[in-house]
Short mmCIF file of C-alpha atoms in Angstrom, two decimals:
data_model
loop_
_atom_site.label_atom_id
_atom_site.label_comp_id
_atom_site.label_asym_id
_atom_site.label_seq_id
_atom_site.Cartn_x
_atom_site.Cartn_y
_atom_site.Cartn_z
CA MET A 1 99.55 95.45 91.79
CA THR A 2 101.68 94.96 88.99
CA ASN A 3 105.54 95.04 89.29
CA LEU A 4 108.47 93.20 88.23
CA ALA A 5 108.91 90.50 90.78
CA TYR A 6 109.62 87.31 89.11
CA LYS A 7 106.94 85.07 87.97
CA ASN A 8 107.14 81.32 88.45
CA ALA A 9 108.55 79.69 85.24
CA ASP A 10 109.41 76.35 84.16
CA ILE A 11 113.14 75.49 84.09
CA PRO A 12 114.10 75.73 80.55
CA GLY A 13 114.93 72.42 79.08
CA PRO A 14 118.29 71.57 77.19
CA ASP A 15 116.65 72.47 73.72
CA ASN A 16 116.33 75.98 74.88
CA ALA A 17 119.91 76.44 76.18
CA ARG A 18 121.22 77.57 72.71
CA ILE A 19 118.61 80.28 72.54
CA LYS A 20 119.82 83.24 74.52
CA PRO A 21 119.18 86.88 74.05
CA THR A 22 122.07 89.20 73.27
CA ALA A 23 122.55 92.33 75.02
CA SER A 24 121.20 93.92 71.85
CA ASP A 25 117.98 91.80 72.11
CA VAL A 26 117.54 92.84 75.71
CA ASN A 27 117.99 96.47 74.98
CA THR A 28 115.37 96.41 72.28
CA ILE A 29 112.78 94.51 74.38
CA GLU A 30 113.38 96.90 77.35
CA GLU A 31 113.06 99.90 75.04
CA ILE A 32 109.60 98.41 73.60
CA LEU A 33 108.43 97.62 77.14
CA TYR A 34 109.30 101.20 78.45
CA SER A 35 107.51 102.70 75.38
CA ILE A 36 104.39 100.85 76.06
CA SER A 37 104.20 100.71 79.91
CA GLY A 38 106.84 102.99 81.32
CA VAL A 39 108.58 100.01 83.15
CA LYS A 40 112.42 99.43 83.22
CA LEU A 41 113.64 95.92 83.67
CA GLY A 42 116.27 96.71 86.13
CA ALA A 43 118.84 94.13 87.42
CA SER A 44 119.05 90.65 85.75
CA ARG A 45 117.63 91.82 82.74
CA GLU A 46 119.01 89.05 80.41
CA SER A 47 117.82 86.20 82.68
CA MET A 48 114.37 87.94 83.13
CA VAL A 49 113.84 88.30 79.43
CA TYR A 50 114.99 84.75 78.78
CA SER A 51 112.89 83.14 81.49
CA ARG A 52 109.63 85.09 80.67
CA LEU A 53 109.83 84.87 77.05
CA ILE A 54 111.35 81.61 76.07
CA LYS A 55 108.24 79.74 76.07
CA ARG A 56 106.64 82.34 73.64
CA LEU A 57 109.56 81.93 71.27
CA ASN A 58 109.01 78.07 71.29
CA ALA A 59 105.25 78.74 70.79
CA LEU A 60 105.78 80.82 67.83
CA GLY A 61 108.51 78.63 66.40
CA LEU A 62 111.27 81.39 66.49
CA GLU A 63 114.96 80.16 66.77
CA GLN A 64 116.44 83.63 68.01
CA PHE A 65 115.48 86.47 70.30
CA ARG A 66 116.33 88.79 67.42
CA ASP A 67 113.40 87.35 65.57
CA TYR A 68 111.13 88.01 68.40
CA CYS A 69 112.53 91.54 68.67
CA ALA A 70 111.44 92.15 64.98
CA LEU A 71 108.05 90.81 65.72
CA VAL A 72 107.20 92.87 68.68
CA GLY A 73 109.08 95.89 67.15
CA ASP A 74 106.36 96.16 64.60
CA LYS A 75 103.50 98.31 66.21
CA GLY A 76 101.13 96.52 64.00
CA ASN A 77 101.51 93.40 66.01
CA GLU A 78 99.46 94.90 68.95
CA GLU A 79 98.41 91.36 70.29
CA GLU A 80 101.99 90.04 70.55
CA ARG A 81 103.25 93.40 72.07
CA ARG A 82 100.54 92.85 74.63
CA ILE A 83 101.50 89.33 75.37
CA MET A 84 104.99 90.43 75.92
CA VAL A 85 104.13 93.17 78.41
CA ASP A 86 101.90 90.70 80.21
CA ALA A 87 104.81 88.31 80.23
CA LEU A 88 107.40 90.78 81.69
CA THR A 89 105.17 92.30 84.38
CA THR A 90 104.38 90.31 87.57
CA ASN A 91 101.55 90.59 89.96
CA HIS A 92 102.64 90.10 93.59
CA THR A 93 99.91 90.93 96.18
CA HIS A 94 97.86 89.65 98.79
CA PHE A 95 94.67 90.36 100.86
CA PHE A 96 94.94 93.23 103.21
CA ARG A 97 98.65 94.12 102.46
CA GLU A 98 99.77 97.17 104.08
CA PRO A 99 96.67 97.01 106.46
CA HIS A 100 97.10 100.53 108.05
CA HIS A 101 95.72 101.85 104.59
CA PHE A 102 92.51 99.94 105.09
CA GLU A 103 92.22 100.91 108.73
CA HIS A 104 92.81 104.67 107.66
CA MET A 105 90.26 104.33 104.94
CA ARG A 106 87.71 102.73 107.32
CA THR A 107 87.95 105.17 110.25
CA VAL A 108 88.91 108.32 108.39
CA SER A 109 88.45 108.58 104.50
CA LEU A 110 85.38 106.59 104.00
CA PRO A 111 82.67 107.64 106.65
CA PRO A 112 82.05 111.00 105.33
CA LEU A 113 81.88 109.75 101.65
CA LEU A 114 79.47 107.02 102.71
CA GLU A 115 77.29 109.50 104.51
CA SER A 116 77.31 111.71 101.30
CA ALA A 117 76.36 108.74 99.21
CA ARG A 118 73.27 108.15 101.45
CA ASN A 119 72.43 111.63 100.55
CA GLY A 120 72.51 110.97 96.90
CA ALA A 121 76.19 111.88 96.19
CA ARG A 122 78.50 109.87 93.67
CA VAL A 123 81.46 108.20 95.18
CA ARG A 124 84.17 106.75 93.16
CA LEU A 125 87.35 104.94 94.25
CA TRP A 126 90.13 103.58 91.95
CA CYS A 127 92.47 100.70 92.35
CA ALA A 128 95.21 101.64 89.96
CA GLY A 129 97.20 98.23 89.33
CA CYS A 130 94.87 95.88 90.77
CA SER A 131 96.60 92.75 89.87
CA SER A 132 94.68 89.48 90.67
CA GLY A 133 92.09 91.47 92.56
CA GLU A 134 93.04 91.10 96.27
CA GLU A 135 93.51 94.90 96.77
CA ALA A 136 90.28 95.94 95.11
CA PHE A 137 88.29 93.38 96.94
CA CYS A 138 89.78 94.59 100.15
CA MET A 139 88.60 97.99 99.36
CA ALA A 140 85.08 96.75 98.86
CA PHE A 141 85.26 94.65 102.15
CA THR A 142 86.10 97.85 104.07
CA ILE A 143 83.28 99.71 102.45
CA LEU A 144 80.74 96.87 103.17
CA SER A 145 82.01 96.76 106.97
CA LEU A 146 80.44 100.16 107.24
CA MET A 147 77.70 100.03 104.75
CA PRO A 148 76.43 96.39 104.09
CA ASP A 149 74.01 97.92 101.47
CA ALA A 150 76.52 100.03 99.58
CA ALA A 151 75.62 98.50 96.17
CA SER A 152 72.27 100.15 96.58
CA TYR A 153 73.98 103.52 96.25
CA ASP A 154 76.06 105.36 93.68
CA ILE A 155 79.28 103.86 95.04
CA LYS A 156 81.75 102.01 92.56
CA ILE A 157 85.47 100.90 92.80
CA LEU A 158 87.25 101.03 89.42
CA ALA A 159 90.00 98.35 89.25
CA THR A 160 92.59 98.49 86.37
CA ASP A 161 95.59 96.66 85.42
CA ILE A 162 97.80 96.55 82.24
CA ASP A 163 97.95 92.72 82.20
CA THR A 164 94.87 91.16 80.64
CA THR A 165 95.60 87.75 81.81
CA ILE A 166 95.68 88.66 85.50
CA LEU A 167 92.56 90.76 85.15
CA GLU A 168 90.56 87.49 84.22
CA LYS A 169 91.71 85.95 87.51
CA ALA A 170 90.62 89.12 89.43
CA ARG A 171 87.21 89.06 87.55
CA ALA A 172 86.86 85.39 88.75
CA GLY A 173 87.40 86.18 92.37
CA LEU A 174 88.58 82.70 92.96
CA TYR A 175 91.39 82.20 95.60
CA PRO A 176 92.80 78.93 97.14
CA GLU A 177 92.26 78.79 100.92
CA ARG A 178 96.21 79.27 101.73
CA MET A 179 95.78 82.90 100.02
CA LEU A 180 92.96 83.81 102.62
CA SER A 181 95.41 83.54 105.57
CA LYS A 182 95.39 87.33 106.26
CA VAL A 183 91.60 87.59 105.82
CA PRO A 184 89.84 88.31 109.07
CA ASP A 185 87.53 85.46 110.17
CA ASP A 186 84.44 87.59 109.88
CA VAL A 187 85.20 88.94 106.55
CA ARG A 188 85.89 85.41 105.33
CA SER A 189 82.58 83.89 106.63
CA ARG A 190 80.62 86.79 105.35
CA TRP A 191 82.14 87.53 101.83
CA PHE A 192 83.62 84.14 100.70
CA ASN A 193 81.86 81.16 99.52
CA PRO A 194 83.60 77.78 99.44
CA VAL A 195 83.75 75.91 96.23
CA ALA A 196 82.65 72.43 96.53
CA GLY A 197 85.09 69.68 95.39
CA SER A 198 87.81 72.18 94.50
CA TYR A 199 91.32 70.77 94.26
CA GLU A 200 93.03 73.44 96.66
CA ASN A 201 89.85 74.24 98.73
CA ASN A 202 89.19 77.32 96.77
CA TYR A 203 86.90 80.13 97.85
CA GLU A 204 85.07 82.54 95.66
CA VAL A 205 84.20 86.06 96.55
CA SER A 206 80.64 86.67 97.06
CA PRO A 207 78.54 88.33 94.24
CA ALA A 208 77.53 91.12 96.51
CA VAL A 209 81.20 92.21 96.67
CA HIS A 210 81.63 91.98 92.95
CA GLU A 211 78.69 94.51 92.59
CA LEU A 212 80.90 97.25 93.82
CA ILE A 213 83.74 96.68 91.40
CA ALA A 214 84.47 97.11 87.68
CA PHE A 215 87.70 95.45 86.45
CA ARG A 216 89.07 97.01 83.36
CA GLN A 217 92.16 96.88 81.36
CA LEU A 218 94.17 100.08 81.34
CA ASN A 219 97.82 101.30 80.55
CA LEU A 220 98.36 104.01 83.23
CA LEU A 221 100.68 105.75 80.63
CA SER A 222 97.73 105.87 78.04
CA GLN A 223 94.82 108.28 77.81
CA TRP A 224 92.20 107.72 80.58
CA PRO A 225 88.66 107.32 79.48
CA MET A 226 87.38 108.09 82.93
CA LYS A 227 85.46 111.48 83.08
CA GLY A 228 84.52 111.82 86.64
CA GLN A 229 86.75 112.48 89.87
CA PHE A 230 87.79 109.90 92.30
CA GLN A 231 87.79 110.71 96.03
CA ILE A 232 89.95 107.59 96.87
CA ILE A 233 93.00 106.23 94.73
CA PHE A 234 95.06 103.29 95.67
CA CYS A 235 98.28 103.16 93.55
CA ARG A 236 100.59 101.07 95.66
CA ASN A 237 103.80 99.48 94.48
CA VAL A 238 103.13 100.25 90.94
CA THR A 239 105.50 103.03 90.13
CA ILE A 240 108.64 101.54 91.63
CA TYR A 241 110.08 100.38 88.27
CA PHE A 242 109.07 103.72 86.54
CA ASP A 243 111.64 106.52 86.08
CA GLU A 244 111.41 109.83 87.86
CA GLU A 245 109.87 111.66 85.04
CA THR A 246 107.12 108.90 84.40
CA LYS A 247 106.40 109.00 88.19
CA SER A 248 106.12 112.66 88.41
CA GLU A 249 103.70 112.73 85.48
CA LEU A 250 101.51 109.92 86.88
CA TRP A 251 101.09 111.69 90.39
CA GLN A 252 100.03 115.02 88.61
CA ARG A 253 97.57 113.13 86.59
CA PHE A 254 96.07 111.51 89.68
CA ALA A 255 96.04 114.84 91.26
CA ALA A 256 94.01 116.23 88.25
CA ILE A 257 91.17 113.81 88.60
CA MET A 258 90.77 114.12 92.60
CA PRO A 259 88.69 116.77 94.35
CA VAL A 260 90.26 118.79 97.31
CA GLY A 261 90.26 116.49 100.24
CA GLY A 262 90.62 113.21 98.08
CA ILE A 263 92.90 110.44 99.47
CA ILE A 264 95.74 108.63 97.58
CA TYR A 265 97.46 105.58 99.22
CA ILE A 266 100.82 104.71 97.86
CA GLY A 267 103.21 101.98 98.40
CA HIS A 268 105.72 101.88 101.61
CA SER A 269 108.70 102.19 99.21
CA GLU A 270 107.15 104.86 96.92
CA HIS A 271 107.29 108.78 97.28
CA LEU A 272 105.42 111.60 95.56
CA SER A 273 107.65 113.61 93.32
CA GLY A 274 107.62 116.73 91.04
CA SER A 275 104.92 119.31 91.47
CA ALA A 276 102.73 116.62 92.95
CA LYS A 277 104.44 117.30 96.20
CA ASN A 278 102.57 120.64 96.19
CA ASP A 279 99.29 119.03 95.24
CA PHE A 280 99.27 116.67 98.36
CA THR A 281 99.76 116.68 102.05
CA ASN A 282 101.07 113.79 103.88
CA ILE A 283 98.41 113.05 106.56
CA ALA A 284 99.37 109.51 107.58
CA THR A 285 102.00 106.86 106.65
CA THR A 286 102.15 106.69 102.78
CA THR A 287 98.69 108.42 102.90
CA PHE A 288 98.28 111.87 101.12
CA GLU A 289 95.41 114.39 100.89
CA LYS A 290 94.66 116.46 97.78
CA GLN A 291 95.06 120.23 98.59
#
């Protein structure tokens, strides 16, 4: 899921040492980022802005951060504003992170939903803040462990993220072997295919898993195009850099598109706030049921 953990970045060379963002530059960039994504930069703002955006300034031939501020301050420059958001948000995740959620999903929330799907019902799950895809694929693995022919029924996972670059990685479903360390052997052998001749011993997710998932770009603060309800939502470690007002509004919006009995899974450091505390009941560790 997308958060603000630091991205790997090249150490700036000496030619870049003279280009430093001023406090005003950092404030401007944070204000634009917040207006688009609801994210606050937090601590180490100056170093974060510098390390994340210096390459972009060089690529554009800009000599000062104030020039970049003017560029992204123009709402007509949608593509550059998107590039800035992608650069300032990071994607830290791994397969079967916070495994208790997938166990709860497998043993409690999924079985009645899959039974209803066998009888013709529509089942929808949403991975909100899917990052490079691991969480959404784990949701699919969990479904397939109970229902190997799930793709034959009306069962779909929507996986969204604001970062268009990371979504391309998610859609590819290609991971080096070192990233599969937490994947159970039976899941790995059944749903991953080795890529012959790959440099890092890459594995790709099976096409059968991809059938269950639609990866889409979505800003959680924008209008949502989805019309139907979602019985299960994962939104984990996405809101930790939102302010309380933004968090409360987001939880309420999730509640509005869930049926009674729907389940939302949130991150271990997150909490429901605002009126959403009345919309959900805590039924397990960071697991809530819509009332």
